[in-house]
Amino acid sequence: MKVNWLEHILGSNWTITPAGGSTGEAYYAQTDEKRLFLKRNSSPFLAVLSAEGIVPKLIWTKRLENGDVITAQEWLDGRELNPEEMKHPRVAALLSKIHHSTELLDMLMRLGKHPLTPDEILLDIKENQKVLDKVDPRIEIHQAVRYLEQEVWNVQHDVHVVCHCDTNHNNWMLSARDHLYLIDWDNAMVADPALDLGMLLYNYIPEDYWETWLKEYGIQPDSHMFQRMKWYSISQALSFIQWHQMRGEYHESSVRTEKLKTIMKQHGII
């Protein structure tokens, strides 16, 4: 559906299609000559991501009279990675580039992002769960929260990087020109790199291949890294379950709960 801010910017000769996504604020737009991906109120962080080649090229940015900012990026032919392709060394290399970028880190810190700590994550999960327990209390959720409480002071880490915070395979895009991108940066944080690594490895990489994948990422993992990855994979699983429940997406929350149970069984937590 066309909306006023798109018509105001582009005029009537563009075909506009919603791009989906959780916010409903993204659109594809095309004429005979041009194709764009438009989004309302993207972070200023997008410009640095574009300059680093991590997202498709930023074409222009415009500010509306009401203060909203519209960004236009290249709309590229391409596809999402499938789960099997997450094992590829290029995925490890791009995530390593992101985690080691001082430009990205400086920009997020200038935008007011402070390092996210495990105790802050746990507090947020517990506050949300107080509300959700009134609707759908589950024993697996309480077992996971108890595990996070027991281990929270064992997973402190002094090195913080830019984390994407949703390394799901459908956020990785391979263009027709064979360039790999990581898109959808709305939830980016400054945090322990184990936050991104835990979600990605637990969801996509067989455990007997973890050390090889992490070497391609650029580290020799130790027991503390594995401990932190486990803690963050469980905390992220809980956060996603809560997010879906708050939106009334109960099927999605059940799918996430089954994934959480798998991780917890794998490590003898339940």
PDB file of C-alpha atoms in Angstrom:
ATOM      1  CA  MET A   1       0.000   0.000   0.000  1.00  0.00           C
ATOM      2  CA  LYS A   2       1.332   3.427  -0.879  1.00  0.00           C
ATOM      3  CA  VAL A   3       1.734   5.760   2.041  1.00  0.00           C
ATOM      4  CA  ASN A   4       1.895   9.529   2.084  1.00  0.00           C
ATOM      5  CA  TRP A   5       5.595   9.847   2.864  1.00  0.00           C
ATOM      6  CA  LEU A   6       6.554   7.649  -0.095  1.00  0.00           C
ATOM      7  CA  GLU A   7       4.319   9.509  -2.528  1.00  0.00           C
ATOM      8  CA  HIS A   8       5.670  12.816  -1.216  1.00  0.00           C
ATOM      9  CA  ILE A   9       9.262  11.781  -1.924  1.00  0.00           C
ATOM     10  CA  LEU A  10       8.980   9.708  -5.088  1.00  0.00           C
ATOM     11  CA  GLY A  11       5.922  10.964  -6.919  1.00  0.00           C
ATOM     12  CA  SER A  12       3.240   8.813  -8.531  1.00  0.00           C
ATOM     13  CA  ASN A  13       5.298   7.092 -11.228  1.00  0.00           C
ATOM     14  CA  TRP A  14       6.820   4.530  -8.841  1.00  0.00           C
ATOM     15  CA  THR A  15       5.471   1.077  -8.049  1.00  0.00           C
ATOM     16  CA  ILE A  16       5.708   0.588  -4.288  1.00  0.00           C
ATOM     17  CA  THR A  17       5.544  -2.777  -2.518  1.00  0.00           C
ATOM     18  CA  PRO A  18       5.830  -3.499   1.227  1.00  0.00           C
ATOM     19  CA  ALA A  19       9.074  -5.341   1.987  1.00  0.00           C
ATOM     20  CA  GLY A  20       7.741  -7.152   5.036  1.00  0.00           C
ATOM     21  CA  GLY A  21       9.836  -7.354   8.192  1.00  0.00           C
ATOM     22  CA  SER A  22       8.870  -6.821  11.809  1.00  0.00           C
ATOM     23  CA  THR A  23       8.495  -3.033  11.710  1.00  0.00           C
ATOM     24  CA  GLY A  24       6.382  -2.665   8.571  1.00  0.00           C
ATOM     25  CA  GLU A  25       8.413   0.433   7.666  1.00  0.00           C
ATOM     26  CA  ALA A  26      10.331  -0.933   4.655  1.00  0.00           C
ATOM     27  CA  TYR A  27       9.351  -0.836   0.991  1.00  0.00           C
ATOM     28  CA  TYR A  28      10.562  -1.751  -2.463  1.00  0.00           C
ATOM     29  CA  ALA A  29      10.097   0.963  -5.100  1.00  0.00           C
ATOM     30  CA  GLN A  30      10.728   0.819  -8.832  1.00  0.00           C
ATOM     31  CA  THR A  31      10.246   2.677 -12.086  1.00  0.00           C
ATOM     32  CA  ASP A  32      11.312   1.603 -15.558  1.00  0.00           C
ATOM     33  CA  GLU A  33      14.861   2.810 -14.891  1.00  0.00           C
ATOM     34  CA  LYS A  34      15.444   2.525 -11.135  1.00  0.00           C
ATOM     35  CA  ARG A  35      14.896   0.179  -8.200  1.00  0.00           C
ATOM     36  CA  LEU A  36      15.285   1.195  -4.541  1.00  0.00           C
ATOM     37  CA  PHE A  37      14.863  -0.251  -1.070  1.00  0.00           C
ATOM     38  CA  LEU A  38      13.301   2.422   1.172  1.00  0.00           C
ATOM     39  CA  LYS A  39      13.054   2.536   4.931  1.00  0.00           C
ATOM     40  CA  ARG A  40      11.734   5.039   7.446  1.00  0.00           C
ATOM     41  CA  ASN A  41      13.870   6.053  10.431  1.00  0.00           C
ATOM     42  CA  SER A  42      16.817   3.772   9.817  1.00  0.00           C
ATOM     43  CA  SER A  43      19.686   4.427  12.167  1.00  0.00           C
ATOM     44  CA  PRO A  44      22.460   6.839  11.089  1.00  0.00           C
ATOM     45  CA  PHE A  45      24.571   3.714  11.567  1.00  0.00           C
ATOM     46  CA  LEU A  46      23.423   2.643   8.083  1.00  0.00           C
ATOM     47  CA  ALA A  47      25.851   5.047   6.387  1.00  0.00           C
ATOM     48  CA  VAL A  48      28.877   3.427   8.044  1.00  0.00           C
ATOM     49  CA  LEU A  49      27.589  -0.078   7.277  1.00  0.00           C
ATOM     50  CA  SER A  50      27.216   0.942   3.633  1.00  0.00           C
ATOM     51  CA  ALA A  51      30.708   2.447   3.488  1.00  0.00           C
ATOM     52  CA  GLU A  52      32.128  -0.803   4.918  1.00  0.00           C
ATOM     53  CA  GLY A  53      30.298  -2.888   2.283  1.00  0.00           C
ATOM     54  CA  ILE A  54      28.302  -4.766   4.925  1.00  0.00           C
ATOM     55  CA  VAL A  55      24.873  -3.681   3.604  1.00  0.00           C
ATOM     56  CA  PRO A  56      23.789  -2.717   0.068  1.00  0.00           C
ATOM     57  CA  LYS A  57      24.902   0.750  -0.978  1.00  0.00           C
ATOM     58  CA  LEU A  58      23.149   3.759   0.565  1.00  0.00           C
ATOM     59  CA  ILE A  59      21.924   6.002  -2.300  1.00  0.00           C
ATOM     60  CA  TRP A  60      20.374   8.933  -0.444  1.00  0.00           C
ATOM     61  CA  THR A  61      18.923  10.094   2.855  1.00  0.00           C
ATOM     62  CA  LYS A  62      16.074  12.609   3.161  1.00  0.00           C
ATOM     63  CA  ARG A  63      14.472  14.229   6.188  1.00  0.00           C
ATOM     64  CA  LEU A  64      10.732  14.936   6.176  1.00  0.00           C
ATOM     65  CA  GLU A  65       9.075  17.970   7.729  1.00  0.00           C
ATOM     66  CA  ASN A  66       7.876  15.849  10.678  1.00  0.00           C
ATOM     67  CA  GLY A  67      11.470  14.831  11.463  1.00  0.00           C
ATOM     68  CA  ASP A  68      11.296  11.315  10.000  1.00  0.00           C
ATOM     69  CA  VAL A  69      14.346  10.242   8.010  1.00  0.00           C
ATOM     70  CA  ILE A  70      13.950   8.190   4.829  1.00  0.00           C
ATOM     71  CA  THR A  71      16.855   6.146   3.461  1.00  0.00           C
ATOM     72  CA  ALA A  72      17.157   4.646  -0.020  1.00  0.00           C
ATOM     73  CA  GLN A  73      19.498   1.750  -0.722  1.00  0.00           C
ATOM     74  CA  GLU A  74      20.311  -0.290  -3.776  1.00  0.00           C
ATOM     75  CA  TRP A  75      17.692  -2.953  -4.359  1.00  0.00           C
ATOM     76  CA  LEU A  76      19.821  -5.881  -5.436  1.00  0.00           C
ATOM     77  CA  ASP A  77      18.977  -9.131  -7.110  1.00  0.00           C
ATOM     78  CA  GLY A  78      19.953 -11.822  -4.667  1.00  0.00           C
ATOM     79  CA  ARG A  79      18.746 -14.374  -2.161  1.00  0.00           C
ATOM     80  CA  GLU A  80      18.915 -15.274   1.505  1.00  0.00           C
ATOM     81  CA  LEU A  81      21.449 -17.856   2.584  1.00  0.00           C
ATOM     82  CA  ASN A  82      19.969 -21.225   3.389  1.00  0.00           C
ATOM     83  CA  PRO A  83      20.795 -22.796   6.782  1.00  0.00           C
ATOM     84  CA  GLU A  84      23.409 -25.137   5.286  1.00  0.00           C
ATOM     85  CA  GLU A  85      25.332 -22.208   3.788  1.00  0.00           C
ATOM     86  CA  MET A  86      25.896 -20.682   7.235  1.00  0.00           C
ATOM     87  CA  LYS A  87      28.854 -23.072   7.569  1.00  0.00           C
ATOM     88  CA  HIS A  88      30.680 -21.286   4.756  1.00  0.00           C
ATOM     89  CA  PRO A  89      33.965 -19.514   5.629  1.00  0.00           C
ATOM     90  CA  ARG A  90      32.630 -16.292   4.058  1.00  0.00           C
ATOM     91  CA  VAL A  91      30.008 -16.055   6.797  1.00  0.00           C
ATOM     92  CA  ALA A  92      32.702 -16.401   9.465  1.00  0.00           C
ATOM     93  CA  ALA A  93      34.892 -13.852   7.670  1.00  0.00           C
ATOM     94  CA  LEU A  94      32.147 -11.211   7.374  1.00  0.00           C
ATOM     95  CA  LEU A  95      31.074 -11.587  11.003  1.00  0.00           C
ATOM     96  CA  SER A  96      34.726 -11.264  12.039  1.00  0.00           C
ATOM     97  CA  LYS A  97      35.082  -8.094   9.934  1.00  0.00           C
ATOM     98  CA  ILE A  98      32.043  -6.609  11.686  1.00  0.00           C
ATOM     99  CA  HIS A  99      33.239  -7.556  15.165  1.00  0.00           C
ATOM    100  CA  HIS A 100      36.708  -6.127  14.538  1.00  0.00           C
ATOM    101  CA  SER A 101      35.611  -2.849  12.915  1.00  0.00           C
ATOM    102  CA  THR A 102      36.630   0.176  14.998  1.00  0.00           C
ATOM    103  CA  GLU A 103      34.604   2.427  12.647  1.00  0.00           C
ATOM    104  CA  LEU A 104      31.372   0.573  13.402  1.00  0.00           C
ATOM    105  CA  LEU A 105      32.105   0.515  17.129  1.00  0.00           C
ATOM    106  CA  ASP A 106      32.933   4.233  17.259  1.00  0.00           C
ATOM    107  CA  MET A 107      29.721   5.102  15.417  1.00  0.00           C
ATOM    108  CA  LEU A 108      27.462   3.039  17.684  1.00  0.00           C
ATOM    109  CA  MET A 109      29.104   4.484  20.778  1.00  0.00           C
ATOM    110  CA  ARG A 110      28.569   8.006  19.404  1.00  0.00           C
ATOM    111  CA  LEU A 111      24.902   7.115  18.931  1.00  0.00           C
ATOM    112  CA  GLY A 112      24.692   6.450  22.660  1.00  0.00           C
ATOM    113  CA  LYS A 113      24.901   2.654  22.767  1.00  0.00           C
ATOM    114  CA  HIS A 114      26.643   1.546  25.944  1.00  0.00           C
ATOM    115  CA  PRO A 115      28.046  -1.996  26.306  1.00  0.00           C
ATOM    116  CA  LEU A 116      25.255  -4.450  27.058  1.00  0.00           C
ATOM    117  CA  THR A 117      26.133  -6.609  30.082  1.00  0.00           C
ATOM    118  CA  PRO A 118      24.844 -10.069  31.030  1.00  0.00           C
ATOM    119  CA  ASP A 119      23.175  -8.780  34.214  1.00  0.00           C
ATOM    120  CA  GLU A 120      21.258  -6.149  32.183  1.00  0.00           C
ATOM    121  CA  ILE A 121      20.066  -8.839  29.773  1.00  0.00           C
ATOM    122  CA  LEU A 122      18.975 -11.077  32.655  1.00  0.00           C
ATOM    123  CA  LEU A 123      17.112  -8.251  34.398  1.00  0.00           C
ATOM    124  CA  ASP A 124      15.209  -7.432  31.208  1.00  0.00           C
ATOM    125  CA  ILE A 125      14.251 -11.091  30.675  1.00  0.00           C
ATOM    126  CA  LYS A 126      13.042 -11.455  34.271  1.00  0.00           C
ATOM    127  CA  GLU A 127      10.943  -8.276  34.112  1.00  0.00           C
ATOM    128  CA  ASN A 128       9.297  -9.404  30.875  1.00  0.00           C
ATOM    129  CA  GLN A 129       8.660 -12.867  32.271  1.00  0.00           C
ATOM    130  CA  LYS A 130       6.755 -11.492  35.254  1.00  0.00           C
ATOM    131  CA  VAL A 131       4.154 -10.230  32.784  1.00  0.00           C
ATOM    132  CA  LEU A 132       4.186 -13.242  30.476  1.00  0.00           C
ATOM    133  CA  ASP A 133       3.824 -15.767  33.303  1.00  0.00           C
ATOM    134  CA  LYS A 134       0.314 -14.444  33.828  1.00  0.00           C
ATOM    135  CA  VAL A 135      -0.550 -15.518  30.282  1.00  0.00           C
ATOM    136  CA  ASP A 136       1.537 -18.603  29.525  1.00  0.00           C
ATOM    137  CA  PRO A 137       3.815 -19.889  32.313  1.00  0.00           C
ATOM    138  CA  ARG A 138       6.150 -22.667  31.138  1.00  0.00           C
ATOM    139  CA  ILE A 139       8.504 -24.793  33.171  1.00  0.00           C
ATOM    140  CA  GLU A 140      11.210 -24.746  30.461  1.00  0.00           C
ATOM    141  CA  ILE A 141      11.304 -20.969  30.585  1.00  0.00           C
ATOM    142  CA  HIS A 142      11.823 -20.959  34.342  1.00  0.00           C
ATOM    143  CA  GLN A 143      14.567 -23.587  34.069  1.00  0.00           C
ATOM    144  CA  ALA A 144      16.340 -21.415  31.492  1.00  0.00           C
ATOM    145  CA  VAL A 145      16.027 -18.281  33.627  1.00  0.00           C
ATOM    146  CA  ARG A 146      17.396 -20.170  36.638  1.00  0.00           C
ATOM    147  CA  TYR A 147      20.406 -21.287  34.575  1.00  0.00           C
ATOM    148  CA  LEU A 148      21.056 -17.676  33.487  1.00  0.00           C
ATOM    149  CA  GLU A 149      20.889 -16.532  37.132  1.00  0.00           C
ATOM    150  CA  GLN A 150      23.354 -19.192  38.270  1.00  0.00           C
ATOM    151  CA  GLU A 151      25.889 -18.390  35.548  1.00  0.00           C
ATOM    152  CA  VAL A 152      25.530 -14.640  35.060  1.00  0.00           C
ATOM    153  CA  TRP A 153      28.696 -13.689  36.967  1.00  0.00           C
ATOM    154  CA  ASN A 154      30.724 -16.417  35.238  1.00  0.00           C
ATOM    155  CA  VAL A 155      30.213 -14.930  31.778  1.00  0.00           C
ATOM    156  CA  GLN A 156      31.475 -11.383  32.306  1.00  0.00           C
ATOM    157  CA  HIS A 157      33.820 -10.268  29.527  1.00  0.00           C
ATOM    158  CA  ASP A 158      35.732  -7.025  29.026  1.00  0.00           C
ATOM    159  CA  VAL A 159      35.906  -6.953  25.208  1.00  0.00           C
ATOM    160  CA  HIS A 160      32.852  -5.423  23.532  1.00  0.00           C
ATOM    161  CA  VAL A 161      32.158  -5.158  19.803  1.00  0.00           C
ATOM    162  CA  VAL A 162      29.305  -4.250  17.480  1.00  0.00           C
ATOM    163  CA  CYS A 163      26.850  -7.167  17.565  1.00  0.00           C
ATOM    164  CA  HIS A 164      24.088  -7.613  15.013  1.00  0.00           C
ATOM    165  CA  CYS A 165      21.946  -9.492  17.601  1.00  0.00           C
ATOM    166  CA  ASP A 166      19.958 -11.533  15.056  1.00  0.00           C
ATOM    167  CA  THR A 167      22.331 -13.661  12.975  1.00  0.00           C
ATOM    168  CA  ASN A 168      19.452 -15.718  11.541  1.00  0.00           C
ATOM    169  CA  HIS A 169      20.157 -17.113   8.060  1.00  0.00           C
ATOM    170  CA  ASN A 170      17.442 -14.935   6.495  1.00  0.00           C
ATOM    171  CA  ASN A 171      19.420 -11.791   7.410  1.00  0.00           C
ATOM    172  CA  TRP A 172      22.372 -12.925   5.255  1.00  0.00           C
ATOM    173  CA  MET A 173      22.001 -11.965   1.599  1.00  0.00           C
ATOM    174  CA  LEU A 174      24.080 -13.145  -1.354  1.00  0.00           C
ATOM    175  CA  SER A 175      23.776 -10.800  -4.328  1.00  0.00           C
ATOM    176  CA  ALA A 176      23.650 -11.905  -7.941  1.00  0.00           C
ATOM    177  CA  ARG A 177      27.176 -10.474  -8.187  1.00  0.00           C
ATOM    178  CA  ASP A 178      28.308 -12.855  -5.433  1.00  0.00           C
ATOM    179  CA  HIS A 179      28.690 -10.251  -2.661  1.00  0.00           C
ATOM    180  CA  LEU A 180      27.656 -11.329   0.838  1.00  0.00           C
ATOM    181  CA  TYR A 181      25.746  -8.849   3.028  1.00  0.00           C
ATOM    182  CA  LEU A 182      24.340  -8.899   6.545  1.00  0.00           C
ATOM    183  CA  ILE A 183      21.130  -6.840   6.592  1.00  0.00           C
ATOM    184  CA  ASP A 184      18.491  -5.617   9.114  1.00  0.00           C
ATOM    185  CA  TRP A 185      20.559  -3.772  11.713  1.00  0.00           C
ATOM    186  CA  ASP A 186      17.686  -2.299  13.739  1.00  0.00           C
ATOM    187  CA  ASN A 187      18.627  -4.239  16.887  1.00  0.00           C
ATOM    188  CA  ALA A 188      22.408  -3.747  16.796  1.00  0.00           C
ATOM    189  CA  MET A 189      24.147  -3.394  20.173  1.00  0.00           C
ATOM    190  CA  VAL A 190      27.605  -3.060  21.653  1.00  0.00           C
ATOM    191  CA  ALA A 191      28.187  -6.358  23.447  1.00  0.00           C
ATOM    192  CA  ASP A 192      30.316  -9.470  23.914  1.00  0.00           C
ATOM    193  CA  PRO A 193      30.974 -11.076  20.478  1.00  0.00           C
ATOM    194  CA  ALA A 194      29.793 -14.362  22.034  1.00  0.00           C
ATOM    195  CA  LEU A 195      26.256 -12.957  21.724  1.00  0.00           C
ATOM    196  CA  ASP A 196      26.332 -13.217  17.911  1.00  0.00           C
ATOM    197  CA  LEU A 197      28.525 -16.310  17.856  1.00  0.00           C
ATOM    198  CA  GLY A 198      26.363 -18.284  20.261  1.00  0.00           C
ATOM    199  CA  MET A 199      23.178 -17.783  18.286  1.00  0.00           C
ATOM    200  CA  LEU A 200      24.831 -18.592  14.972  1.00  0.00           C
ATOM    201  CA  LEU A 201      26.746 -21.684  16.042  1.00  0.00           C
ATOM    202  CA  TYR A 202      23.994 -23.245  18.132  1.00  0.00           C
ATOM    203  CA  ASN A 203      21.476 -22.807  15.321  1.00  0.00           C
ATOM    204  CA  TYR A 204      23.519 -23.686  12.261  1.00  0.00           C
ATOM    205  CA  ILE A 205      26.901 -25.272  12.899  1.00  0.00           C
ATOM    206  CA  PRO A 206      27.366 -28.910  14.034  1.00  0.00           C
ATOM    207  CA  GLU A 207      29.239 -28.883  17.341  1.00  0.00           C
ATOM    208  CA  ASP A 208      32.106 -31.002  16.025  1.00  0.00           C
ATOM    209  CA  TYR A 209      32.751 -28.248  13.454  1.00  0.00           C
ATOM    210  CA  TRP A 210      32.723 -25.321  15.914  1.00  0.00           C
ATOM    211  CA  GLU A 211      36.485 -25.071  16.379  1.00  0.00           C
ATOM    212  CA  THR A 212      37.088 -25.100  12.620  1.00  0.00           C
ATOM    213  CA  TRP A 213      34.431 -22.418  12.040  1.00  0.00           C
ATOM    214  CA  LEU A 214      35.795 -20.240  14.854  1.00  0.00           C
ATOM    215  CA  LYS A 215      39.312 -20.519  13.429  1.00  0.00           C
ATOM    216  CA  GLU A 216      37.896 -19.231  10.130  1.00  0.00           C
ATOM    217  CA  TYR A 217      36.335 -16.414  12.157  1.00  0.00           C
ATOM    218  CA  GLY A 218      39.809 -15.743  13.534  1.00  0.00           C
ATOM    219  CA  ILE A 219      40.031 -17.066  17.101  1.00  0.00           C
ATOM    220  CA  GLN A 220      41.251 -20.109  18.955  1.00  0.00           C
ATOM    221  CA  PRO A 221      38.265 -20.687  21.274  1.00  0.00           C
ATOM    222  CA  ASP A 222      38.690 -21.531  24.952  1.00  0.00           C
ATOM    223  CA  SER A 223      36.333 -22.874  27.596  1.00  0.00           C
ATOM    224  CA  HIS A 224      35.258 -19.386  28.660  1.00  0.00           C
ATOM    225  CA  MET A 225      34.208 -18.533  25.097  1.00  0.00           C
ATOM    226  CA  PHE A 226      32.102 -21.704  24.915  1.00  0.00           C
ATOM    227  CA  GLN A 227      30.565 -20.915  28.317  1.00  0.00           C
ATOM    228  CA  ARG A 228      29.649 -17.403  27.181  1.00  0.00           C
ATOM    229  CA  MET A 229      28.252 -18.645  23.869  1.00  0.00           C
ATOM    230  CA  LYS A 230      25.969 -21.075  25.715  1.00  0.00           C
ATOM    231  CA  TRP A 231      24.741 -18.359  28.095  1.00  0.00           C
ATOM    232  CA  TYR A 232      24.012 -15.912  25.290  1.00  0.00           C
ATOM    233  CA  SER A 233      22.342 -18.515  23.066  1.00  0.00           C
ATOM    234  CA  ILE A 234      19.915 -19.313  25.897  1.00  0.00           C
ATOM    235  CA  SER A 235      19.328 -15.660  26.789  1.00  0.00           C
ATOM    236  CA  GLN A 236      18.677 -14.767  23.147  1.00  0.00           C
ATOM    237  CA  ALA A 237      16.315 -17.709  22.734  1.00  0.00           C
ATOM    238  CA  LEU A 238      14.357 -16.451  25.754  1.00  0.00           C
ATOM    239  CA  SER A 239      14.300 -12.903  24.404  1.00  0.00           C
ATOM    240  CA  PHE A 240      12.911 -14.056  21.057  1.00  0.00           C
ATOM    241  CA  ILE A 241      10.277 -16.242  22.760  1.00  0.00           C
ATOM    242  CA  GLN A 242       9.168 -13.268  24.841  1.00  0.00           C
ATOM    243  CA  TRP A 243       9.124 -10.963  21.817  1.00  0.00           C
ATOM    244  CA  HIS A 244       6.848 -13.326  19.870  1.00  0.00           C
ATOM    245  CA  GLN A 245       4.568 -13.844  22.884  1.00  0.00           C
ATOM    246  CA  MET A 246       4.179 -10.098  23.365  1.00  0.00           C
ATOM    247  CA  ARG A 247       3.113  -9.809  19.723  1.00  0.00           C
ATOM    248  CA  GLY A 248       0.638 -12.692  20.052  1.00  0.00           C
ATOM    249  CA  GLU A 249       2.701 -14.872  17.681  1.00  0.00           C
ATOM    250  CA  TYR A 250       2.244 -18.078  19.630  1.00  0.00           C
ATOM    251  CA  HIS A 251       3.252 -20.504  16.896  1.00  0.00           C
ATOM    252  CA  GLU A 252       6.579 -18.709  16.452  1.00  0.00           C
ATOM    253  CA  SER A 253       7.113 -18.637  20.210  1.00  0.00           C
ATOM    254  CA  SER A 254       6.474 -22.409  20.374  1.00  0.00           C
ATOM    255  CA  VAL A 255       9.033 -23.031  17.606  1.00  0.00           C
ATOM    256  CA  ARG A 256      11.586 -20.931  19.510  1.00  0.00           C
ATOM    257  CA  THR A 257      10.744 -22.780  22.742  1.00  0.00           C
ATOM    258  CA  GLU A 258      11.504 -26.135  21.098  1.00  0.00           C
ATOM    259  CA  LYS A 259      14.883 -24.770  19.955  1.00  0.00           C
ATOM    260  CA  LEU A 260      15.555 -23.587  23.509  1.00  0.00           C
ATOM    261  CA  LYS A 261      14.731 -27.037  24.898  1.00  0.00           C
ATOM    262  CA  THR A 262      17.140 -28.619  22.403  1.00  0.00           C
ATOM    263  CA  ILE A 263      20.009 -26.373  23.559  1.00  0.00           C
ATOM    264  CA  MET A 264      19.224 -27.041  27.226  1.00  0.00           C
ATOM    265  CA  LYS A 265      19.006 -30.820  26.749  1.00  0.00           C
ATOM    266  CA  GLN A 266      22.278 -30.733  24.811  1.00  0.00           C
ATOM    267  CA  HIS A 267      24.000 -29.340  27.908  1.00  0.00           C
ATOM    268  CA  GLY A 268      22.124 -31.185  30.632  1.00  0.00           C
ATOM    269  CA  ILE A 269      20.301 -28.079  31.897  1.00  0.00           C
ATOM    270  CA  ILE A 270      17.001 -29.987  31.764  1.00  0.00           C
TER     271      ILE A 270
END
